[in-house]
JSON list of C-alpha atoms in Angstrom, two decimals:
[
{"chain": "A", "resi": 84, "resn": "MET", "atom": "CA", "xyz": [-0.69, -11.29, -7.21]},
{"chain": "A", "resi": 85, "resn": "LEU", "atom": "CA", "xyz": [0.26, -14.54, -5.51]},
{"chain": "A", "resi": 86, "resn": "ILE", "atom": "CA", "xyz": [-0.19, -12.95, -2.09]},
{"chain": "A", "resi": 87, "resn": "CYS", "atom": "CA", "xyz": [-3.75, -11.96, -2.99]},
{"chain": "A", "resi": 88, "resn": "LEU", "atom": "CA", "xyz": [-4.47, -15.42, -4.39]},
{"chain": "A", "resi": 89, "resn": "ALA", "atom": "CA", "xyz": [-3.13, -17.01, -1.20]},
{"chain": "A", "resi": 90, "resn": "GLY", "atom": "CA", "xyz": [-5.41, -14.73, 0.82]},
{"chain": "A", "resi": 91, "resn": "LEU", "atom": "CA", "xyz": [-8.43, -15.78, -1.22]},
{"chain": "A", "resi": 92, "resn": "ARG", "atom": "CA", "xyz": [-7.56, -19.46, -0.89]},
{"chain": "A", "resi": 93, "resn": "SER", "atom": "CA", "xyz": [-7.18, -19.11, 2.88]},
{"chain": "A", "resi": 94, "resn": "ILE", "atom": "CA", "xyz": [-10.88, -18.31, 3.37]},
{"chain": "A", "resi": 95, "resn": "PRO", "atom": "CA", "xyz": [-12.69, -21.50, 4.43]},
{"chain": "A", "resi": 96, "resn": "ASP", "atom": "CA", "xyz": [-15.64, -22.66, 2.33]},
{"chain": "A", "resi": 97, "resn": "TYR", "atom": "CA", "xyz": [-17.89, -23.19, 5.34]},
{"chain": "A", "resi": 98, "resn": "ILE", "atom": "CA", "xyz": [-18.05, -19.44, 5.92]},
{"chain": "A", "resi": 99, "resn": "TYR", "atom": "CA", "xyz": [-19.52, -18.89, 2.46]},
{"chain": "A", "resi": 100, "resn": "GLU", "atom": "CA", "xyz": [-21.89, -21.83, 2.97]},
{"chain": "A", "resi": 101, "resn": "ALA", "atom": "CA", "xyz": [-23.12, -20.28, 6.21]},
{"chain": "A", "resi": 102, "resn": "ALA", "atom": "CA", "xyz": [-23.62, -16.96, 4.41]},
{"chain": "A", "resi": 103, "resn": "GLU", "atom": "CA", "xyz": [-25.69, -18.71, 1.74]},
{"chain": "A", "resi": 104, "resn": "VAL", "atom": "CA", "xyz": [-27.84, -20.34, 4.41]},
{"chain": "A", "resi": 105, "resn": "ASP", "atom": "CA", "xyz": [-28.37, -16.85, 5.87]},
{"chain": "A", "resi": 106, "resn": "ARG", "atom": "CA", "xyz": [-29.37, -15.70, 2.35]},
{"chain": "A", "resi": 107, "resn": "ALA", "atom": "CA", "xyz": [-26.56, -13.17, 2.04]},
{"chain": "A", "resi": 108, "resn": "SER", "atom": "CA", "xyz": [-26.20, -11.72, -1.44]},
{"chain": "A", "resi": 109, "resn": "PRO", "atom": "CA", "xyz": [-22.89, -12.12, -3.27]},
{"chain": "A", "resi": 110, "resn": "TRP", "atom": "CA", "xyz": [-22.26, -8.40, -2.75]},
{"chain": "A", "resi": 111, "resn": "ARG", "atom": "CA", "xyz": [-22.84, -8.77, 1.01]},
{"chain": "A", "resi": 112, "resn": "GLN", "atom": "CA", "xyz": [-20.59, -11.85, 1.10]},
{"chain": "A", "resi": 113, "resn": "PHE", "atom": "CA", "xyz": [-17.83, -9.85, -0.54]},
{"chain": "A", "resi": 114, "resn": "TRP", "atom": "CA", "xyz": [-18.08, -6.91, 1.88]},
{"chain": "A", "resi": 115, "resn": "SER", "atom": "CA", "xyz": [-18.64, -8.99, 5.04]},
{"chain": "A", "resi": 116, "resn": "ILE", "atom": "CA", "xyz": [-16.48, -12.06, 4.41]},
{"chain": "A", "resi": 117, "resn": "THR", "atom": "CA", "xyz": [-14.03, -11.77, 1.53]},
{"chain": "A", "resi": 118, "resn": "LEU", "atom": "CA", "xyz": [-12.73, -8.24, 1.96]},
{"chain": "A", "resi": 119, "resn": "PRO", "atom": "CA", "xyz": [-12.15, -8.36, 5.76]},
{"chain": "A", "resi": 120, "resn": "MET", "atom": "CA", "xyz": [-10.41, -11.72, 5.56]},
{"chain": "A", "resi": 121, "resn": "VAL", "atom": "CA", "xyz": [-8.21, -10.74, 2.61]},
{"chain": "A", "resi": 122, "resn": "MET", "atom": "CA", "xyz": [-7.40, -7.25, 3.95]},
{"chain": "A", "resi": 123, "resn": "PRO", "atom": "CA", "xyz": [-4.12, -8.27, 5.70]},
{"chain": "A", "resi": 124, "resn": "PHE", "atom": "CA", "xyz": [-2.89, -9.90, 2.48]},
{"chain": "A", "resi": 125, "resn": "LEU", "atom": "CA", "xyz": [-3.85, -6.86, 0.39]},
{"chain": "A", "resi": 126, "resn": "MET", "atom": "CA", "xyz": [-2.11, -4.52, 2.80]},
{"chain": "A", "resi": 127, "resn": "LEU", "atom": "CA", "xyz": [0.98, -6.69, 2.73]},
{"chain": "A", "resi": 128, "resn": "ALA", "atom": "CA", "xyz": [1.00, -6.60, -1.08]},
{"chain": "A", "resi": 129, "resn": "ILE", "atom": "CA", "xyz": [0.65, -2.80, -1.03]},
{"chain": "A", "resi": 130, "resn": "LEU", "atom": "CA", "xyz": [3.48, -2.56, 1.50]},
{"chain": "A", "resi": 131, "resn": "PHE", "atom": "CA", "xyz": [5.73, -4.70, -0.69]},
{"chain": "A", "resi": 132, "resn": "ARG", "atom": "CA", "xyz": [4.92, -2.51, -3.72]},
{"chain": "A", "resi": 133, "resn": "ALA", "atom": "CA", "xyz": [5.74, 0.66, -1.79]},
{"chain": "A", "resi": 134, "resn": "ILE", "atom": "CA", "xyz": [9.05, -0.78, -0.57]},
{"chain": "A", "resi": 135, "resn": "GLU", "atom": "CA", "xyz": [9.90, -1.88, -4.11]},
{"chain": "A", "resi": 136, "resn": "ASN", "atom": "CA", "xyz": [9.11, 1.61, -5.39]},
{"chain": "A", "resi": 137, "resn": "PHE", "atom": "CA", "xyz": [11.61, 3.17, -3.00]},
{"chain": "A", "resi": 138, "resn": "LYS", "atom": "CA", "xyz": [14.20, 0.48, -3.72]},
{"chain": "A", "resi": 139, "resn": "MET", "atom": "CA", "xyz": [14.14, 1.50, -7.39]},
{"chain": "A", "resi": 140, "resn": "PHE", "atom": "CA", "xyz": [15.68, 4.90, -6.59]},
{"chain": "A", "resi": 141, "resn": "ASP", "atom": "CA", "xyz": [19.32, 4.01, -7.19]},
{"chain": "A", "resi": 142, "resn": "MET", "atom": "CA", "xyz": [18.76, 2.19, -10.46]},
{"chain": "A", "resi": 143, "resn": "VAL", "atom": "CA", "xyz": [16.48, 4.85, -11.97]},
{"chain": "A", "resi": 144, "resn": "ASN", "atom": "CA", "xyz": [18.67, 7.68, -10.71]},
{"chain": "A", "resi": 145, "resn": "LEU", "atom": "CA", "xyz": [21.87, 6.22, -12.13]},
{"chain": "A", "resi": 146, "resn": "LEU", "atom": "CA", "xyz": [20.46, 5.09, -15.47]},
{"chain": "A", "resi": 147, "resn": "THR", "atom": "CA", "xyz": [18.07, 7.89, -16.45]},
{"chain": "A", "resi": 148, "resn": "SER", "atom": "CA", "xyz": [17.79, 10.43, -13.59]},
{"chain": "A", "resi": 149, "resn": "GLY", "atom": "CA", "xyz": [14.03, 10.24, -14.05]},
{"chain": "A", "resi": 150, "resn": "GLY", "atom": "CA", "xyz": [14.13, 11.28, -17.69]},
{"chain": "A", "resi": 151, "resn": "PRO", "atom": "CA", "xyz": [13.50, 11.85, -20.51]},
{"chain": "A", "resi": 152, "resn": "GLY", "atom": "CA", "xyz": [11.03, 14.29, -19.09]},
{"chain": "A", "resi": 153, "resn": "SER", "atom": "CA", "xyz": [9.45, 12.39, -16.24]},
{"chain": "A", "resi": 154, "resn": "THR", "atom": "CA", "xyz": [8.71, 9.09, -17.98]},
{"chain": "A", "resi": 155, "resn": "THR", "atom": "CA", "xyz": [10.81, 6.93, -15.65]},
{"chain": "A", "resi": 156, "resn": "GLU", "atom": "CA", "xyz": [10.29, 9.02, -12.53]},
{"chain": "A", "resi": 157, "resn": "VAL", "atom": "CA", "xyz": [9.23, 7.10, -9.41]},
{"chain": "A", "resi": 158, "resn": "ALA", "atom": "CA", "xyz": [8.09, 8.56, -6.07]},
{"chain": "A", "resi": 159, "resn": "SER", "atom": "CA", "xyz": [11.56, 8.45, -4.53]},
{"chain": "A", "resi": 160, "resn": "ILE", "atom": "CA", "xyz": [13.01, 10.42, -7.48]},
{"chain": "A", "resi": 161, "resn": "THR", "atom": "CA", "xyz": [10.29, 13.05, -7.00]},
{"chain": "A", "resi": 162, "resn": "PHE", "atom": "CA", "xyz": [11.05, 13.32, -3.27]},
{"chain": "A", "resi": 163, "resn": "GLU", "atom": "CA", "xyz": [14.77, 13.67, -3.98]},
{"chain": "A", "resi": 164, "resn": "ALA", "atom": "CA", "xyz": [14.23, 16.28, -6.69]},
{"chain": "A", "resi": 165, "resn": "ARG", "atom": "CA", "xyz": [11.92, 18.43, -4.60]},
{"chain": "A", "resi": 166, "resn": "GLY", "atom": "CA", "xyz": [13.85, 18.01, -1.41]},
{"chain": "A", "resi": 167, "resn": "PHE", "atom": "CA", "xyz": [17.41, 18.49, -2.57]},
{"chain": "A", "resi": 168, "resn": "ARG", "atom": "CA", "xyz": [17.61, 19.90, -6.09]},
{"chain": "A", "resi": 169, "resn": "GLU", "atom": "CA", "xyz": [14.75, 22.36, -6.53]},
{"chain": "A", "resi": 170, "resn": "ASN", "atom": "CA", "xyz": [15.35, 26.11, -6.86]},
{"chain": "A", "resi": 171, "resn": "GLY", "atom": "CA", "xyz": [19.03, 25.85, -6.03]},
{"chain": "A", "resi": 172, "resn": "ALA", "atom": "CA", "xyz": [18.54, 26.53, -2.30]},
{"chain": "A", "resi": 173, "resn": "PRO", "atom": "CA", "xyz": [20.21, 24.25, 0.24]},
{"chain": "A", "resi": 174, "resn": "ALA", "atom": "CA", "xyz": [17.99, 21.44, 1.48]},
{"chain": "A", "resi": 175, "resn": "ILE", "atom": "CA", "xyz": [18.43, 22.48, 5.11]},
{"chain": "A", "resi": 176, "resn": "ARG", "atom": "CA", "xyz": [16.62, 25.77, 4.54]},
{"chain": "A", "resi": 177, "resn": "ARG", "atom": "CA", "xyz": [13.58, 24.12, 2.95]},
{"chain": "A", "resi": 178, "resn": "PRO", "atom": "CA", "xyz": [10.85, 22.24, 4.78]},
{"chain": "A", "resi": 179, "resn": "TRP", "atom": "CA", "xyz": [10.12, 19.77, 1.94]},
{"chain": "A", "resi": 180, "resn": "PRO", "atom": "CA", "xyz": [12.24, 16.83, 3.22]},
{"chain": "A", "resi": 181, "resn": "SER", "atom": "CA", "xyz": [10.49, 16.92, 6.58]},
{"chain": "A", "resi": 182, "resn": "PHE", "atom": "CA", "xyz": [7.07, 17.36, 4.97]},
{"chain": "A", "resi": 183, "resn": "SER", "atom": "CA", "xyz": [7.67, 14.47, 2.60]},
{"chain": "A", "resi": 184, "resn": "SER", "atom": "CA", "xyz": [8.23, 12.13, 5.52]},
{"chain": "A", "resi": 185, "resn": "SER", "atom": "CA", "xyz": [4.84, 13.01, 7.02]},
{"chain": "A", "resi": 186, "resn": "PRO", "atom": "CA", "xyz": [2.83, 11.02, 4.43]},
{"chain": "A", "resi": 187, "resn": "CYS", "atom": "CA", "xyz": [5.09, 8.03, 5.05]},
{"chain": "A", "resi": 188, "resn": "PHE", "atom": "CA", "xyz": [4.42, 8.17, 8.77]},
{"chain": "A", "resi": 189, "resn": "GLY", "atom": "CA", "xyz": [0.72, 8.75, 8.13]},
{"chain": "A", "resi": 190, "resn": "ALA", "atom": "CA", "xyz": [0.51, 5.76, 5.80]},
{"chain": "A", "resi": 191, "resn": "ALA", "atom": "CA", "xyz": [2.34, 3.59, 8.34]},
{"chain": "A", "resi": 192, "resn": "ASN", "atom": "CA", "xyz": [-0.09, 4.72, 11.04]},
{"chain": "A", "resi": 193, "resn": "ILE", "atom": "CA", "xyz": [-3.10, 3.86, 8.86]},
{"chain": "A", "resi": 194, "resn": "TYR", "atom": "CA", "xyz": [-1.52, 0.48, 8.03]},
{"chain": "A", "resi": 195, "resn": "VAL", "atom": "CA", "xyz": [-1.00, -0.41, 11.70]},
{"chain": "A", "resi": 196, "resn": "LYS", "atom": "CA", "xyz": [-4.51, 0.72, 12.70]},
{"chain": "A", "resi": 197, "resn": "ALA", "atom": "CA", "xyz": [-6.11, -1.29, 9.91]},
{"chain": "A", "resi": 198, "resn": "LEU", "atom": "CA", "xyz": [-4.16, -4.41, 10.85]},
{"chain": "A", "resi": 199, "resn": "ASN", "atom": "CA", "xyz": [-5.14, -3.99, 14.50]},
{"chain": "A", "resi": 200, "resn": "ARG", "atom": "CA", "xyz": [-8.79, -3.63, 13.49]},
{"chain": "A", "resi": 201, "resn": "VAL", "atom": "CA", "xyz": [-8.59, -6.83, 11.43]},
{"chain": "A", "resi": 202, "resn": "LYS", "atom": "CA", "xyz": [-6.87, -8.63, 14.30]},
{"chain": "A", "resi": 203, "resn": "GLN", "atom": "CA", "xyz": [-9.67, -7.67, 16.71]},
{"chain": "A", "resi": 204, "resn": "ARG", "atom": "CA", "xyz": [-12.38, -9.23, 14.51]}
]
């Protein structure tokens, strides 16, 4: 939350004043000024949340193992359960661990491309 607030506070007032002189609507100001300038901060906050989600694996696994049911299950517990404990087959014979890393690489690729696009503006 503080990262997003810092991103909003980092936008200079003169940009909004220039948009008002150009008669930009508040909606247009949001899409053309606020969102592009806050995007790196939002992406950083999302990255921190994702890292924190995967750091919770050991604590959740030791305390509750994702139970009762799936109430305390986080994404890393789901990956571990599907990749190493499902159906009793050895993990080497199943493709799930390699397929579960594909979304991580895809998300990292999207993150880097979006940051490069913001940097070019």
